[in-house]
Amino acid sequence: MKEKEELLAQLRDAFVNIDSNKVNELLKIAIEEGVSPRDVIERAIRQGADEVGRKYEACEYFLPELVMSGEMMKEAIEVLKPLMQAEGATSSGKVSFGTVKGDLHDIGKNIVISMLSVAGFDVYDLGVDVPPERFVSEVRERKPDILCMSSLLTHTMPEMKLVIDELKKNGLREKVKVMVGGRPVTQEYADSIEADSYGRDAYEAVIKAKQLMNREQRQRQATGS
Ligand code: B12
């Protein structure tokens, strides 16, 4: 157990130090030792990202380090993807997912998409920097059960409310469940913009998406539609 803790701490530090050789070496060991992808993502990658972000804020790191850490995280996720197992998927549905306008962060979004996919959801990736009108046309045309939005920048969070407002204006708000997430997003914020759900991480996203699907099924049964 102590070895696993140490391994995760070393892996996190290798991410923070932008040492890609060390990351590859430790990632290989973690997989061989059977450390779960969840622990690697949340305790090494995400905590490492937080520390890189802190260093960036403190002007110890600059944009090149931010870019390199992003690339390293993406590569690690690609290695982990095949290992992410479905955890008791009972219901599936259609999900459309994008990072909001003005925001280019997609590492977290891509992890959530992988997890939803292995849980049996059909996920359509709208990419990054997605304008409200694109989210609206997606709901109108593809008719997803759940619309997911990701935001990593505090100044792009209000885009989520704009999308919800546009859905209302176009008479589409009742047609889709909206789930939001991303580092600065909180349950309180999700409630304040009248989103249907919020997920803190990819694992919670899967649980919440299943809950939304079950809720939708119950509503359909109640209205007989
Ligand atoms: C890597 C990185 C980048 C990379 C992004 C690469 C990429 N392809 O995504 C690059 C270099 C491009 C970048 C650019 C910028 N960045 Co940046 N970046 C980061 C960094 C270090 C890591 C982000 C990350 O990938 N985290 C790891 C993933 C796994 O975590 P996550 O995204 O939070 O996702 C998880 C959850 O949030 C959740 N989740 C995410 N989305 C969703 C959606 C739903 C529906 C649900 C349910 C859940 C969910 O599940 C995920 C998995 O567990 C963060 C620091 C941090 N602590 O996050 C700064 C950070 C987000 N960036 C920041 C800044 C300032 C910028 C720039 C403005 C810098 C600049 N001067 O140009 C630009 C903005 C570009 C733009 N327009 O978007 C700031 C934001 C500050 C703020 N308050 O808004 C941060 C916080 C750094 C800091 N502390 O200052 N960045």
Coordinates of C-alpha atoms and ligand atoms in Angstrom, one line a residue:
M1 CA 0.0 0.0 0.0
K2 CA 2.8 2.4 1.0
E3 CA 4.5 1.5 -2.3
K4 CA 1.5 2.5 -4.3
E5 CA 1.3 5.8 -2.4
E6 CA 4.9 6.5 -3.1
L7 CA 4.6 5.6 -6.7
L8 CA 1.6 7.9 -7.2
A9 CA 3.6 10.7 -5.4
Q10 CA 6.6 10.2 -7.6
L11 CA 4.5 10.1 -10.7
R12 CA 2.8 13.4 -9.7
D13 CA 6.2 15.0 -9.1
A14 CA 7.4 13.8 -12.5
F15 CA 4.4 15.6 -14.1
V16 CA 5.1 18.7 -12.0
N17 CA 8.8 18.6 -13.0
I18 CA 7.8 18.1 -16.7
D19 CA 10.1 15.0 -16.8
S20 CA 8.5 13.0 -19.6
N21 CA 11.1 10.1 -19.4
K22 CA 10.3 9.7 -15.7
V23 CA 6.6 9.9 -16.3
N24 CA 6.8 7.1 -19.0
E25 CA 8.9 4.9 -16.7
L26 CA 6.6 5.4 -13.6
L27 CA 3.4 5.0 -15.7
K28 CA 4.7 1.7 -17.0
I29 CA 5.4 0.5 -13.4
A30 CA 2.0 1.7 -12.1
I31 CA 0.2 -0.2 -14.9
E32 CA 2.3 -3.3 -14.2
E33 CA 1.6 -3.0 -10.4
G34 CA -2.1 -2.8 -11.1
V35 CA -2.7 0.7 -9.9
S36 CA -6.1 1.8 -11.1
P37 CA -6.4 4.4 -13.9
R38 CA -8.7 6.3 -11.5
D39 CA -5.9 6.8 -9.0
V40 CA -3.4 7.7 -11.7
I41 CA -5.8 10.3 -13.2
E42 CA -7.0 11.9 -10.0
R43 CA -3.9 11.6 -7.7
A44 CA -1.0 11.9 -10.1
I45 CA -2.3 13.7 -13.2
R46 CA -4.9 16.0 -11.8
Q47 CA -2.9 16.8 -8.6
G48 CA 0.2 17.3 -10.8
A49 CA -1.9 19.7 -13.0
D50 CA -3.0 21.7 -10.0
E51 CA 0.7 22.1 -8.9
V52 CA 1.7 23.1 -12.5
G53 CA -1.1 25.6 -12.4
R54 CA 0.1 26.9 -9.0
K55 CA 3.6 27.4 -10.4
Y56 CA 2.2 29.2 -13.4
E57 CA 0.3 31.6 -11.2
A58 CA 3.4 32.1 -9.1
C59 CA 5.4 32.9 -12.2
E60 CA 7.7 29.9 -11.6
Y61 CA 6.5 28.4 -14.8
F62 CA 5.4 30.1 -18.0
L63 CA 3.4 29.1 -21.1
P64 CA 5.9 26.6 -22.6
E65 CA 5.7 24.6 -19.3
L66 CA 1.9 24.8 -19.4
V67 CA 1.9 23.5 -23.0
M68 CA 4.4 20.7 -22.2
S69 CA 2.5 19.5 -19.2
G70 CA -0.7 19.5 -21.3
E71 CA 1.0 17.3 -23.9
M72 CA 2.4 14.9 -21.3
M73 CA -1.0 14.5 -19.7
K74 CA -2.6 13.8 -23.0
E75 CA -0.1 11.1 -23.8
A76 CA -0.6 9.5 -20.4
I77 CA -4.3 9.5 -20.9
E78 CA -3.9 7.7 -24.3
V79 CA -1.9 5.0 -22.5
L80 CA -4.6 4.6 -19.7
K81 CA -7.6 4.7 -22.0
P82 CA -7.7 0.9 -22.8
L83 CA -7.5 0.2 -19.1
M84 CA -10.5 2.2 -18.1
Q85 CA -13.1 -0.4 -17.4
A86 CA -16.9 0.0 -17.4
E87 CA -18.0 0.1 -13.8
G88 CA -21.4 -1.6 -13.8
A89 CA -23.0 0.2 -16.7
T90 CA -26.7 -0.3 -16.5
S91 CA -28.1 2.4 -18.8
S92 CA -26.7 4.2 -21.8
G93 CA -27.8 7.2 -23.8
K94 CA -26.7 9.8 -26.2
V95 CA -24.4 12.5 -25.0
S96 CA -23.1 15.6 -26.9
F97 CA -20.0 17.2 -25.3
G98 CA -18.0 20.4 -25.9
T99 CA -15.7 22.8 -24.2
V100 CA -17.3 26.3 -24.2
K101 CA -16.5 29.3 -26.4
G102 CA -13.2 30.9 -25.7
D103 CA -11.8 27.9 -23.9
L104 CA -9.2 25.5 -25.5
H105 CA -8.7 23.1 -22.6
D106 CA -9.7 19.6 -23.6
I107 CA -7.8 17.1 -21.5
G108 CA -10.5 16.8 -18.8
K109 CA -13.2 16.7 -21.4
N110 CA -11.5 13.9 -23.3
I111 CA -11.1 11.9 -20.0
V112 CA -14.8 12.3 -19.3
I113 CA -15.7 11.3 -22.8
S114 CA -13.6 8.1 -22.5
M115 CA -15.2 7.2 -19.3
L116 CA -18.8 7.8 -20.6
S117 CA -18.0 5.8 -23.7
V118 CA -16.7 2.8 -21.7
A119 CA -19.9 3.1 -19.6
G120 CA -22.0 2.5 -22.7
F121 CA -22.9 6.1 -23.7
D122 CA -22.7 7.2 -27.3
V123 CA -20.7 10.4 -27.1
Y124 CA -20.4 13.0 -29.8
D125 CA -17.4 15.3 -29.3
L126 CA -18.0 18.9 -30.4
G127 CA -14.4 19.9 -29.7
V128 CA -13.2 23.1 -28.0
D129 CA -14.2 26.7 -28.3
V130 CA -17.8 25.7 -29.1
P131 CA -20.1 28.7 -29.6
P132 CA -23.6 28.7 -28.0
E133 CA -25.3 28.4 -31.4
R134 CA -23.4 25.2 -32.1
F135 CA -24.6 23.7 -28.8
V136 CA -28.2 24.7 -29.8
S137 CA -28.1 23.3 -33.3
E138 CA -26.6 20.1 -31.8
V139 CA -29.6 19.7 -29.4
R140 CA -32.0 20.5 -32.2
E141 CA -30.5 18.1 -34.8
R142 CA -28.9 15.2 -32.9
K143 CA -31.3 15.3 -30.0
P144 CA -28.9 14.1 -27.3
D145 CA -30.3 12.9 -24.0
I146 CA -27.5 14.9 -22.2
L147 CA -25.6 18.0 -23.2
C148 CA -22.2 18.2 -21.4
M149 CA -20.2 21.4 -21.2
S150 CA -16.6 21.8 -19.9
S151 CA -14.9 25.1 -18.8
L152 CA -11.4 25.5 -17.3
L153 CA -11.3 29.3 -17.3
T154 CA -13.2 31.4 -14.8
H155 CA -14.0 33.9 -17.5
T156 CA -15.5 31.3 -19.9
M157 CA -17.8 29.8 -17.2
P158 CA -20.6 32.3 -18.0
E159 CA -20.7 30.7 -21.5
M160 CA -22.5 27.8 -19.9
K161 CA -25.3 30.1 -18.7
L162 CA -25.5 31.6 -22.2
V163 CA -26.0 28.2 -23.7
I164 CA -28.8 27.4 -21.3
D165 CA -30.4 30.7 -22.0
E166 CA -30.2 30.1 -25.8
L167 CA -31.7 26.6 -25.3
K168 CA -34.6 28.2 -23.4
K169 CA -35.1 30.9 -26.1
N170 CA -35.2 28.2 -28.8
G171 CA -37.8 26.1 -26.9
L172 CA -35.2 23.3 -26.4
R173 CA -34.5 23.5 -22.7
E174 CA -37.0 20.7 -21.7
K175 CA -35.7 18.5 -24.5
V176 CA -32.2 17.8 -23.0
K177 CA -30.5 17.4 -19.6
V178 CA -27.5 19.7 -19.1
M179 CA -24.5 18.6 -17.2
V180 CA -21.5 20.9 -16.5
G181 CA -18.0 20.5 -15.1
G182 CA -14.4 21.7 -15.2
R183 CA -11.9 22.9 -12.6
P184 CA -13.5 26.2 -11.6
V185 CA -17.1 24.8 -11.8
T186 CA -18.9 23.9 -8.6
Q187 CA -22.3 22.5 -7.6
E188 CA -23.3 25.9 -6.5
Y189 CA -22.5 27.4 -9.8
A190 CA -24.3 24.6 -11.6
D191 CA -27.4 25.3 -9.5
S192 CA -27.2 29.0 -10.1
I193 CA -27.4 28.6 -13.9
E194 CA -30.1 25.9 -13.6
A195 CA -28.0 23.0 -15.0
D196 CA -29.5 19.6 -14.3
S197 CA -26.2 18.1 -13.0
Y198 CA -22.6 18.7 -12.1
G199 CA -19.7 16.3 -11.9
R200 CA -16.5 16.9 -10.1
D201 CA -14.5 14.3 -12.1
A202 CA -14.9 11.7 -14.8
Y203 CA -16.1 9.0 -12.4
E204 CA -18.7 11.3 -10.9
A205 CA -19.7 12.3 -14.4
V206 CA -20.6 8.7 -15.2
I207 CA -22.6 8.2 -12.0
K208 CA -24.5 11.5 -12.6
A209 CA -25.1 10.7 -16.3
K210 CA -26.7 7.4 -15.3
Q211 CA -28.8 9.2 -12.7
L212 CA -30.0 11.7 -15.3
M213 CA -30.9 8.8 -17.7
N214 CA -32.9 7.1 -15.0
R215 CA -34.7 10.3 -14.1
E216 CA -35.5 10.8 -17.8
Q217 CA -36.9 7.3 -18.0
R218 CA -39.1 7.8 -14.9
Q219 CA -40.4 11.1 -16.4
R220 CA -41.2 9.4 -19.7
Q221 CA -43.1 6.6 -17.9
A222 CA -45.0 9.2 -15.8
T223 CA -46.1 11.2 -18.9
G224 CA -46.6 8.0 -21.0
S225 CA -44.4 9.4 -23.8
Ligands
B12_1 C1 -2.7 22.0 -19.4 C2 -3.2 23.5 -19.3 C3 -3.3 24.3 -20.4 C4 -3.0 23.7 -21.8 C5 -4.3 23.0 -22.3 C6 -4.0 21.8 -23.2 C7 -5.3 21.1 -23.5 N1 -5.3 20.6 -24.7 O1 -6.2 21.0 -22.8 C8 -2.7 25.1 -22.6 C9 -1.2 25.3 -22.6 C10 -3.2 25.1 -24.0 C11 -3.4 26.1 -21.7 C12 -3.7 27.4 -22.1 C13 -4.2 28.4 -21.2 N2 -4.3 28.3 -19.9 CO1 -4.3 26.6 -19.0 N3 -4.0 25.2 -17.8 C14 -3.6 23.9 -18.0 C15 -3.5 23.2 -16.6 C16 -2.1 23.2 -16.1 C17 -4.1 21.8 -16.6 C18 -5.5 21.6 -17.1 C19 -5.8 20.1 -17.2 O2 -5.8 19.5 -18.3 N4 -6.1 19.5 -16.0 C20 -6.2 18.0 -15.9 C21 -7.6 17.5 -16.1 C22 -7.6 16.0 -16.0 O3 -8.4 18.1 -15.1 P1 -9.7 19.0 -15.5 O4 -9.5 19.6 -16.8 O5 -10.1 19.8 -14.3 O6 -10.9 17.9 -15.8 C23 -11.4 17.0 -14.8 C24 -12.6 17.7 -14.0 O7 -12.6 19.1 -14.0 C25 -13.8 17.1 -14.7 N5 -14.4 17.8 -15.8 C26 -13.9 18.5 -16.8 N6 -14.8 18.9 -17.7 C27 -15.9 18.4 -17.3 C28 -17.2 18.4 -17.9 C29 -18.3 17.8 -17.3 C30 -19.6 17.8 -18.0 C31 -18.1 17.0 -16.1 C32 -19.2 16.3 -15.5 C33 -16.8 17.0 -15.5 C34 -15.7 17.6 -16.2 O8 -13.4 15.8 -15.1 C35 -12.0 15.8 -15.5 C36 -11.4 14.5 -15.2 O9 -11.3 14.2 -13.8 C37 -4.4 24.1 -15.7 C38 -4.2 24.0 -14.2 C39 -5.2 23.2 -13.5 N7 -5.0 23.0 -12.2 O10 -6.2 22.7 -14.0 C40 -4.2 25.5 -16.4 C41 -5.2 26.6 -16.2 C42 -6.7 26.0 -16.4 N8 -4.9 27.5 -17.4 C43 -5.0 28.7 -17.1 C44 -4.7 29.8 -18.0 C45 -4.7 31.2 -17.4 C46 -4.5 29.5 -19.3 C47 -4.2 30.6 -20.4 C48 -5.1 31.8 -20.4 C49 -2.7 30.9 -20.4 C50 -2.3 32.0 -21.4 N9 -1.8 33.1 -20.8 O11 -2.4 31.9 -22.6 C51 -4.5 29.8 -21.7 C52 -5.9 29.8 -22.2 C53 -6.2 29.2 -23.5 C54 -7.6 29.1 -23.8 N10 -8.2 30.1 -24.5 O12 -8.3 28.2 -23.4 C55 -5.4 29.0 -15.6 C56 -6.9 29.4 -15.5 C57 -7.1 30.5 -14.5 C58 -8.5 30.9 -14.4 N11 -8.8 31.3 -13.1 O13 -9.3 31.0 -15.3 C59 -5.1 27.6 -15.0 C60 -6.0 27.2 -13.8 C61 -3.6 27.7 -14.5 C62 -3.4 28.7 -13.4 N12 -3.5 28.2 -12.1 O14 -3.3 29.8 -13.6 N13 -3.6 25.6 -20.5

